[in-house]
mmCIF file with all atom_site columns, C-alpha atoms in Angstrom:
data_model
loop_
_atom_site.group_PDB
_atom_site.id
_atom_site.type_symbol
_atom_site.label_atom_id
_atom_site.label_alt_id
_atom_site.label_comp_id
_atom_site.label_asym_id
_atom_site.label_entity_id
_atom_site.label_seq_id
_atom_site.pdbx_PDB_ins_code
_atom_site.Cartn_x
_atom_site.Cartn_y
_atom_site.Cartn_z
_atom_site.occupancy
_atom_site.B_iso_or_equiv
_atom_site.pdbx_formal_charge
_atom_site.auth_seq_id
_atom_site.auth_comp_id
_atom_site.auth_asym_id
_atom_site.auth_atom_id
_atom_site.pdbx_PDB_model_num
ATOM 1   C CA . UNK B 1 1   ? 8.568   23.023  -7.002  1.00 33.00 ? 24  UNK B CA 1
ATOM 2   C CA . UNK B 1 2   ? 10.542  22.820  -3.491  1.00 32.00 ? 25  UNK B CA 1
ATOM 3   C CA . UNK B 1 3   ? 10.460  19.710  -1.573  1.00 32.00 ? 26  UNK B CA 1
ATOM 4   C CA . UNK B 1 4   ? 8.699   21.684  1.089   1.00 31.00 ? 27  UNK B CA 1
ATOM 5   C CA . UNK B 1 5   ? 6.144   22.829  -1.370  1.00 31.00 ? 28  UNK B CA 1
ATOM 6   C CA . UNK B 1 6   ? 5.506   19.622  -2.712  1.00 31.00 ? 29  UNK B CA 1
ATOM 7   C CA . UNK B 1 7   ? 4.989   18.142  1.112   1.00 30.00 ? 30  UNK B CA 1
ATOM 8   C CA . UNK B 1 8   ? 2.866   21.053  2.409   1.00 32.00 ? 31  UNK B CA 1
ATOM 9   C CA . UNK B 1 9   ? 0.441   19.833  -0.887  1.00 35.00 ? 32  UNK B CA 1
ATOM 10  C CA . UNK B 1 10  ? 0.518   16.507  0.032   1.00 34.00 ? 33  UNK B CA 1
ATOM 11  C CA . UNK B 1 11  ? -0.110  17.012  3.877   1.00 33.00 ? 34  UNK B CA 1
ATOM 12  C CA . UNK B 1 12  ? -3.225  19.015  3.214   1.00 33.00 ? 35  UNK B CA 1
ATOM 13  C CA . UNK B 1 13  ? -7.177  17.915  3.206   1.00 30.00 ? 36  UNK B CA 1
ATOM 14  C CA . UNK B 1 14  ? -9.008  15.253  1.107   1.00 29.00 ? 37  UNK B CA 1
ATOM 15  C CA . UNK B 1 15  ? -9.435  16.311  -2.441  1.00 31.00 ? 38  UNK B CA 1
ATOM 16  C CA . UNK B 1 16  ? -5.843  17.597  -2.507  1.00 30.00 ? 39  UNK B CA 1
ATOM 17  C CA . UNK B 1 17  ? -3.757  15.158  -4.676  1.00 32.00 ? 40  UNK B CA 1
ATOM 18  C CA . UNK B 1 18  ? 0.469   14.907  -3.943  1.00 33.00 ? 41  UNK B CA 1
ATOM 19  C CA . UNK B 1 19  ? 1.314   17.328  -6.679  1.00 32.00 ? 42  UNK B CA 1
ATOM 20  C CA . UNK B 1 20  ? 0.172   20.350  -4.594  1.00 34.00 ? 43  UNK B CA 1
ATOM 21  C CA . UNK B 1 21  ? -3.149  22.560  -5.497  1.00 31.00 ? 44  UNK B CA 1
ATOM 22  C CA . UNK B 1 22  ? -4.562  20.111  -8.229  1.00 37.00 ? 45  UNK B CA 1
ATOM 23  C CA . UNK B 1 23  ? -7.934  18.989  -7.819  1.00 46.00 ? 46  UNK B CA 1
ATOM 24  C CA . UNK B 1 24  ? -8.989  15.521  -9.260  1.00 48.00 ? 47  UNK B CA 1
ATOM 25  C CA . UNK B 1 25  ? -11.673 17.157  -11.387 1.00 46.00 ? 48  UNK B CA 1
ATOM 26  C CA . UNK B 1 26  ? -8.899  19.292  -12.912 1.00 52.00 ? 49  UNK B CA 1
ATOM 27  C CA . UNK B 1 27  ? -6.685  16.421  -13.515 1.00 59.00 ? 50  UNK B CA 1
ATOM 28  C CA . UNK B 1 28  ? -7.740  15.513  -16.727 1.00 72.00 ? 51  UNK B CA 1
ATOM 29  C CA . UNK B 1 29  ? -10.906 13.001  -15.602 1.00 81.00 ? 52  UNK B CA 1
ATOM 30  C CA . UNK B 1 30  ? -14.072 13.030  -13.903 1.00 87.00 ? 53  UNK B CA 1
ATOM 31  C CA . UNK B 1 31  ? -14.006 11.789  -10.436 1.00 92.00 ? 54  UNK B CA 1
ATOM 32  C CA . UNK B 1 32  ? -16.339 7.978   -10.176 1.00 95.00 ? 55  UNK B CA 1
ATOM 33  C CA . UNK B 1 33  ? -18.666 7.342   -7.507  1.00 92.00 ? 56  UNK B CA 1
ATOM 34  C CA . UNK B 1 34  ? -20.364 4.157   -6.822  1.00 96.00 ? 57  UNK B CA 1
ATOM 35  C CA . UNK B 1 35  ? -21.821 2.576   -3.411  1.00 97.00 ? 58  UNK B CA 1
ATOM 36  C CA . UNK B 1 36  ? -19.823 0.124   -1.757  1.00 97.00 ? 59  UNK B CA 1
ATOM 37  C CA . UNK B 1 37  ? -22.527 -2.703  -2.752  1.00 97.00 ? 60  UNK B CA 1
ATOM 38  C CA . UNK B 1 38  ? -21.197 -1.632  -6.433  1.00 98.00 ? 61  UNK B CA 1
ATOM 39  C CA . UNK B 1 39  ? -17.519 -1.942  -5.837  1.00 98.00 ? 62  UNK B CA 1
ATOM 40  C CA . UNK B 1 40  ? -17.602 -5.679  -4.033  1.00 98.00 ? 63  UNK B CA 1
ATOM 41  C CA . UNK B 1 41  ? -19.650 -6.762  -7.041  1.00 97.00 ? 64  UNK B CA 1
ATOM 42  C CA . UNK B 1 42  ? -16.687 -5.454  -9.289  1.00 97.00 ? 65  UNK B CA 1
ATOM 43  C CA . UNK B 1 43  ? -13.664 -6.916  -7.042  1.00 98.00 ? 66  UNK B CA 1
ATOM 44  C CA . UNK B 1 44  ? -12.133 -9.477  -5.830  1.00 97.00 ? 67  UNK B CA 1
ATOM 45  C CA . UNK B 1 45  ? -12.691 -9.565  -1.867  1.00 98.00 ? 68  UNK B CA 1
ATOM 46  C CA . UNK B 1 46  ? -9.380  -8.475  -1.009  1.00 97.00 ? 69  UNK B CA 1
ATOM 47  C CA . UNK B 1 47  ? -9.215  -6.102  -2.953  1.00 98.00 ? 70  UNK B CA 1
ATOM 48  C CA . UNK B 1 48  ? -12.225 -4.680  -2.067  1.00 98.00 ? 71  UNK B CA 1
ATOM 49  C CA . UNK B 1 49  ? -11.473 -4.793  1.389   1.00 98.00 ? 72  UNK B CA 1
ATOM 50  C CA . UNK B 1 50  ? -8.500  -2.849  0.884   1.00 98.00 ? 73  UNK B CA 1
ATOM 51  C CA . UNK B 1 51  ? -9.789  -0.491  -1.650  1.00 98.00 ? 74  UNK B CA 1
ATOM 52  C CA . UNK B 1 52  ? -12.888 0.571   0.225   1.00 98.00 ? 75  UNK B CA 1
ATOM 53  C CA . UNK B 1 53  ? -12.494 -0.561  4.057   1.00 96.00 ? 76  UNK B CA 1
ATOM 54  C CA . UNK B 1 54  ? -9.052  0.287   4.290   1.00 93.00 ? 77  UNK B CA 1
ATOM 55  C CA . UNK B 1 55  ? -7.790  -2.812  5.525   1.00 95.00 ? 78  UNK B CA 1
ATOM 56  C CA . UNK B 1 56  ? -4.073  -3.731  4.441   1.00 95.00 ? 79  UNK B CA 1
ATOM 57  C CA . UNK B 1 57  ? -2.764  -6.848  2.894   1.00 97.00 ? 80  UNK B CA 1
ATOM 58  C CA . UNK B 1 58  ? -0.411  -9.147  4.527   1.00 96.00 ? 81  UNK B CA 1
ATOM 59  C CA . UNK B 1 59  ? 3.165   -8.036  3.892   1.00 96.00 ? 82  UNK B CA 1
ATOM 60  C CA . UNK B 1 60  ? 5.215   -9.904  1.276   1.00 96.00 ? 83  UNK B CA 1
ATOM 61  C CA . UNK B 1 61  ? 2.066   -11.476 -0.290  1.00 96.00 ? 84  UNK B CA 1
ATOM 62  C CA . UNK B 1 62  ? 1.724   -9.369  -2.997  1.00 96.00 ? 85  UNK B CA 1
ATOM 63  C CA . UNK B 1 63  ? 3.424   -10.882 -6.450  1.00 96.00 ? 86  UNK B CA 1
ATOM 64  C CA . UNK B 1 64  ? 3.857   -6.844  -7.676  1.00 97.00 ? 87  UNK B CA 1
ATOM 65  C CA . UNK B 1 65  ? 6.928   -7.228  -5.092  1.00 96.00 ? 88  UNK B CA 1
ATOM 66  C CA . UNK B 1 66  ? 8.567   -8.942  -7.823  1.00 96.00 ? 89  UNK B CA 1
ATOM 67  C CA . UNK B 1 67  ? 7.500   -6.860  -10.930 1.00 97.00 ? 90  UNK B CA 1
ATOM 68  C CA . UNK B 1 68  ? 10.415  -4.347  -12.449 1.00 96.00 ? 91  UNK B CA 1
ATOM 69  C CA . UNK B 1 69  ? 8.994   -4.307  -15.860 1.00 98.00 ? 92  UNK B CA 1
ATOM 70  C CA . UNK B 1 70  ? 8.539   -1.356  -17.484 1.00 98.00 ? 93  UNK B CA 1
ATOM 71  C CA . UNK B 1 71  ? 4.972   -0.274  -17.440 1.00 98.00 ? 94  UNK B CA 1
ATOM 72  C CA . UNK B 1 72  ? 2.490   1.782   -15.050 1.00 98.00 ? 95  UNK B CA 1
ATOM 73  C CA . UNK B 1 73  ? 0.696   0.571   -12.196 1.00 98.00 ? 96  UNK B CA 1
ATOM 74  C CA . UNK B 1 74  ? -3.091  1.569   -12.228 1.00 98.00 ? 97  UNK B CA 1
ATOM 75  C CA . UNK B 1 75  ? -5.779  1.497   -9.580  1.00 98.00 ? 98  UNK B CA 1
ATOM 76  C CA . UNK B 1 76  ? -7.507  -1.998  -9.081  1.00 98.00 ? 99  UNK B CA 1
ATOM 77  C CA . UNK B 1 77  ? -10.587 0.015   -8.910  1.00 98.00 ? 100 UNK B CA 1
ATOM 78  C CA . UNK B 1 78  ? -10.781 2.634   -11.353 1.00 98.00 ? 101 UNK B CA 1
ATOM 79  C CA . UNK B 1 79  ? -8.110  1.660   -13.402 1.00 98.00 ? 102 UNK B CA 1
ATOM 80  C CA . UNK B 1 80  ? -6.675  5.254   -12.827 1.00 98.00 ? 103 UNK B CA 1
ATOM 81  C CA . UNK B 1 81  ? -2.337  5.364   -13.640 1.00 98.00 ? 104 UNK B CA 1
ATOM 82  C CA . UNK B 1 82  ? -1.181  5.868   -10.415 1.00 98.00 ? 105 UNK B CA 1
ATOM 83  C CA . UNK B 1 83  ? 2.291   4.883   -11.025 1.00 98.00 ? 106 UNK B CA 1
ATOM 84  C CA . UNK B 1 84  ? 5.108   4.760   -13.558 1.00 98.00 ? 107 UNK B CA 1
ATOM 85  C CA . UNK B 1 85  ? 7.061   1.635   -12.670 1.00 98.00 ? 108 UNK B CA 1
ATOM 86  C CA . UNK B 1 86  ? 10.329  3.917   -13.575 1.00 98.00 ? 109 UNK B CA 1
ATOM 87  C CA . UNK B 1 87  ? 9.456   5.117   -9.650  1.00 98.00 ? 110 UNK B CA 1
ATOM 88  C CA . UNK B 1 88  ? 8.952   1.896   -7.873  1.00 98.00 ? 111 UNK B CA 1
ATOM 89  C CA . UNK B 1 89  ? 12.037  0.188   -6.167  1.00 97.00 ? 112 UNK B CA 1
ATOM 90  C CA . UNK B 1 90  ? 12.438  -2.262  -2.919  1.00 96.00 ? 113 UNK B CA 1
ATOM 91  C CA . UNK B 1 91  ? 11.974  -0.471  0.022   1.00 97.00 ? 114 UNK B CA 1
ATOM 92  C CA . UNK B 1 92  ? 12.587  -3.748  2.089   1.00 95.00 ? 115 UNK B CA 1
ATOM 93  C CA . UNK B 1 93  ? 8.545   -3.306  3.846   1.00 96.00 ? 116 UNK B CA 1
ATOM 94  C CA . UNK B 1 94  ? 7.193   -6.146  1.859   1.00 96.00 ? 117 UNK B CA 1
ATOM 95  C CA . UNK B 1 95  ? 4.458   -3.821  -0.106  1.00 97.00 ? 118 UNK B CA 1
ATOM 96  C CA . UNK B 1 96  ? 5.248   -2.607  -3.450  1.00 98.00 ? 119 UNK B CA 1
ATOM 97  C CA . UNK B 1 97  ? 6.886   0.742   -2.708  1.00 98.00 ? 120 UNK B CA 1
ATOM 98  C CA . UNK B 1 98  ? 7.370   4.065   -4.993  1.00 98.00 ? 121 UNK B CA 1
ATOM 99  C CA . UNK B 1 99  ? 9.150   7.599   -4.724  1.00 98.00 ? 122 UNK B CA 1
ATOM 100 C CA . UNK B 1 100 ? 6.477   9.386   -6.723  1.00 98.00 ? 123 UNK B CA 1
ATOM 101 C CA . UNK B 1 101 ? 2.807   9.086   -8.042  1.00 98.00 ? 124 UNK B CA 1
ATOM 102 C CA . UNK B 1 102 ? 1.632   10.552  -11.600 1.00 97.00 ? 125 UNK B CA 1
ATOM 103 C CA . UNK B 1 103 ? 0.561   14.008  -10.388 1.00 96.00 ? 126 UNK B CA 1
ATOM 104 C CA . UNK B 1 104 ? -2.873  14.438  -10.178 1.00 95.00 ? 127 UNK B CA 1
ATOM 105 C CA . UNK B 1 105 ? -3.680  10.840  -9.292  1.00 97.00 ? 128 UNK B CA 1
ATOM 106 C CA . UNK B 1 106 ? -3.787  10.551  -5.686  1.00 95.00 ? 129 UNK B CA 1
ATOM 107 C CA . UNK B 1 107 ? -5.560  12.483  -2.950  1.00 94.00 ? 130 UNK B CA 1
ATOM 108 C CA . UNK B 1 108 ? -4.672  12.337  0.996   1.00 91.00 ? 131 UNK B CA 1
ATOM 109 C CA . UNK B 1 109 ? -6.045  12.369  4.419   1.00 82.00 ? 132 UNK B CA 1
ATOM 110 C CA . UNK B 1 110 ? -5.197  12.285  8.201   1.00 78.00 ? 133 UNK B CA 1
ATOM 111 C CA . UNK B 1 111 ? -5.300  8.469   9.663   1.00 72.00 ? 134 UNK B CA 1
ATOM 112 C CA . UNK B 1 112 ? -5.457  8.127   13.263  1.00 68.00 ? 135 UNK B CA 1
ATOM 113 C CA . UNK B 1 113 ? -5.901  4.480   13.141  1.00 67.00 ? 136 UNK B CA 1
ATOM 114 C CA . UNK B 1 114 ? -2.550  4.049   15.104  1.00 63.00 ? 137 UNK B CA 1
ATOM 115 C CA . UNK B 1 115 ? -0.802  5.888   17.889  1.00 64.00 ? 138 UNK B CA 1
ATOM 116 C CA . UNK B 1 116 ? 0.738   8.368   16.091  1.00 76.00 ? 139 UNK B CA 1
ATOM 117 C CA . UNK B 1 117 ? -1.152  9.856   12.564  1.00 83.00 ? 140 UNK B CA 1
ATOM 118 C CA . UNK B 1 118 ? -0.111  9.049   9.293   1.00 84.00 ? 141 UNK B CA 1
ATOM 119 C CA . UNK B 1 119 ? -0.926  10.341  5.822   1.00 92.00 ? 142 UNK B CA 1
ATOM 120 C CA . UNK B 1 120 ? -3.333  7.498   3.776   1.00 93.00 ? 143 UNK B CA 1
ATOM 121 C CA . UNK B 1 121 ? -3.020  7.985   0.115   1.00 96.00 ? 144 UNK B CA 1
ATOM 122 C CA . UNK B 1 122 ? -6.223  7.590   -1.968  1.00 96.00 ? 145 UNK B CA 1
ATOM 123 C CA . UNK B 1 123 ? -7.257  7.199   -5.537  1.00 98.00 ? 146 UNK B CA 1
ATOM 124 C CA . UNK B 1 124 ? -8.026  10.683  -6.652  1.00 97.00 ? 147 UNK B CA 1
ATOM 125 C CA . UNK B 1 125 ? -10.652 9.675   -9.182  1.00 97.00 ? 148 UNK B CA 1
ATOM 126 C CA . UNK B 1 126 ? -12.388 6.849   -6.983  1.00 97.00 ? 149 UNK B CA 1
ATOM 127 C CA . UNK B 1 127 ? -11.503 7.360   -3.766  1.00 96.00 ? 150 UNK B CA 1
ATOM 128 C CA . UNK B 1 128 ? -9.897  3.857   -3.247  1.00 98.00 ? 151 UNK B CA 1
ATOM 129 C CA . UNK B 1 129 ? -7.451  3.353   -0.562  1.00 97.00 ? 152 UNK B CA 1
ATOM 130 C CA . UNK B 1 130 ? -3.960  2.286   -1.665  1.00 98.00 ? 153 UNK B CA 1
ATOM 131 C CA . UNK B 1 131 ? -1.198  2.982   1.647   1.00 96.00 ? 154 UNK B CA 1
ATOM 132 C CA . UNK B 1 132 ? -0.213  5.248   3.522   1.00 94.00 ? 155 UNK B CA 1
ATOM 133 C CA . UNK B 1 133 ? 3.023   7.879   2.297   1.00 96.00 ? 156 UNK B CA 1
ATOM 134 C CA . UNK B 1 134 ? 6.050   8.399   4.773   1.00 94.00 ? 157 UNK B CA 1
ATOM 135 C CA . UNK B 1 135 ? 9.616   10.407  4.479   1.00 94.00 ? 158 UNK B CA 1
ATOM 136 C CA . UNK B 1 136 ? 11.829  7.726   4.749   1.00 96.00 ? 159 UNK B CA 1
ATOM 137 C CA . UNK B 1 137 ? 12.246  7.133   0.878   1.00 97.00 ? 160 UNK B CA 1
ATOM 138 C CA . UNK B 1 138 ? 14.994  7.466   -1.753  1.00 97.00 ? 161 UNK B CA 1
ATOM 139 C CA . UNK B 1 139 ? 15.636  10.822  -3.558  1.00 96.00 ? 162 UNK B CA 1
ATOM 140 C CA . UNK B 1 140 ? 14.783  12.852  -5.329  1.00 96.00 ? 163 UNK B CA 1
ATOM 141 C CA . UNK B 1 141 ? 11.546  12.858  -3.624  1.00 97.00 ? 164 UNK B CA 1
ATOM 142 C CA . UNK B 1 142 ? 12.690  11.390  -0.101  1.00 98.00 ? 165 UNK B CA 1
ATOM 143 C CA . UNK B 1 143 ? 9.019   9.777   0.233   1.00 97.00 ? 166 UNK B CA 1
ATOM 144 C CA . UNK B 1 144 ? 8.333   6.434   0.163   1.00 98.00 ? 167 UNK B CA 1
ATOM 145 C CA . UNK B 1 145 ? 4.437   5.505   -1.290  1.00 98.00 ? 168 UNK B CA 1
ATOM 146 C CA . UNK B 1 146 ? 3.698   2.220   0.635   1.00 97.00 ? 169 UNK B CA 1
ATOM 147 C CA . UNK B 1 147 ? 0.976   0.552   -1.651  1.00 98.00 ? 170 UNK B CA 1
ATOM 148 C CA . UNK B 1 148 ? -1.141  -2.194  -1.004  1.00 98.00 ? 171 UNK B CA 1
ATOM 149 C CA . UNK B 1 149 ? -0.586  -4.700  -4.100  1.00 98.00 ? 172 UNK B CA 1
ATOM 150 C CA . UNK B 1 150 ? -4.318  -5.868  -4.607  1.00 98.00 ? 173 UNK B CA 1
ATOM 151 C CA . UNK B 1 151 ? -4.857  -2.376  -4.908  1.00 98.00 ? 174 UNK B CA 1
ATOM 152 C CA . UNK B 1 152 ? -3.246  -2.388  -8.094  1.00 98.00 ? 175 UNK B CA 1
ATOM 153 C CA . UNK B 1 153 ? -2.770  -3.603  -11.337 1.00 98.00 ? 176 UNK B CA 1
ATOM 154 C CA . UNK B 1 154 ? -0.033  -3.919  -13.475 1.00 98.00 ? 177 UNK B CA 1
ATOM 155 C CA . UNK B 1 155 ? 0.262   -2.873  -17.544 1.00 98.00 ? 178 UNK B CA 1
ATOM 156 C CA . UNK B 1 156 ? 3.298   -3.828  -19.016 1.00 98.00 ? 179 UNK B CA 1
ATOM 157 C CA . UNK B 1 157 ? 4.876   -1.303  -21.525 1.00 98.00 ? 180 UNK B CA 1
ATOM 158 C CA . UNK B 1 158 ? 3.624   -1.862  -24.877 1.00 97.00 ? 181 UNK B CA 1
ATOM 159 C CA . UNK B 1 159 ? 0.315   -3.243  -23.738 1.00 98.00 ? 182 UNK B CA 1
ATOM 160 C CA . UNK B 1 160 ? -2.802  -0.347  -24.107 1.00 98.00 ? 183 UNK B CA 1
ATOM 161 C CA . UNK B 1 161 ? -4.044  1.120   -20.628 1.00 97.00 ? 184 UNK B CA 1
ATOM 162 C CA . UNK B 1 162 ? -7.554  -0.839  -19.497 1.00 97.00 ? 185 UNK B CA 1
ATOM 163 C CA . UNK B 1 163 ? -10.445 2.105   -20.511 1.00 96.00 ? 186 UNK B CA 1
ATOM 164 C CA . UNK B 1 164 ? -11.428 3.689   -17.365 1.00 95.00 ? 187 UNK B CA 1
ATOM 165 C CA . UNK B 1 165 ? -14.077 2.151   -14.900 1.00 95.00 ? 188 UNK B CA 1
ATOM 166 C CA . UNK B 1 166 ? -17.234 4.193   -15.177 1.00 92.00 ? 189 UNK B CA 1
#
């Protein structure tokens, strides 16, 4: 897959997840779907806030700064793998930053909230916001995923993936 390929898939509509033409439902899971009244009973505040009103944490406040274990990062949500830790590294933003998602586990849209429009980067299975996705980041992707921490969780390698949220 060219790097133009690969950004014309992750520019496109909702639904559409980084990797191109795959659709969450083909991913390999079934997409959740719960009211926001659900999800704040599940979350912590912040991360709720984040998650499902798209607000962002506070740069540098998030201890997954720090974390260069081995392992995969999964939604806070969901508990989707969005993340192999082998992709994360210090981008210098203060969020936990990564070249590359696991393909199939993130969808996109269009955010006008500022000036210019940006590309928000969602949970493909429950629609959680985790940051927004920019081409400033190292190769060999050149993008740089800027995740909110609370919007993720951390699974050291060795240590068995939390079952999927239903």
């Amino acid at each position: 897959m060219t790097r133009r390929h690969f950004l014309s898939g992750l520019l496109g509509s909702v639904g559409t997840v980084a990797a191109g033409s795959v659709r969450a439902a083909d991913a390999g899971f079934t997409p959740i779907k719960k009211s926001k009244e659900e999800w704040k009973k599940l979350l912590e505040p912040a991360a709720y806030e984040v998650l499902f009103e798209e607000d962002t944490e506070h740069p540098g406040s998030s201890p997954l700064n720090q974390e260069k274990r081995a392992g995969t990062f999964v939604c806070a949500a969901c508990y989707l793998p969005l993340f192999d830790a082998k992709t994360k590294y210090e981008s210098g933003t203060g969020w936990p930053s990564f070249w590359e998602p696991i393909p199939g586990s993130m969808g996109t849209k269009k955010d006008f909230k500022l000036v210019w429009p940006r590309t928000e980067y969602h949970c493909a299975r429950c629609g959680g916001h985790q940051g927004h996705v920019f081409e400033d980041g190292p190769e060999p992707t050149g993008l740089r995923y800027c995740n909110n921490g609370v919007a993720l969780k951390f699974v050291p390698e060795g240590r068995a993936l939390p079952e999927l949220r239903r």
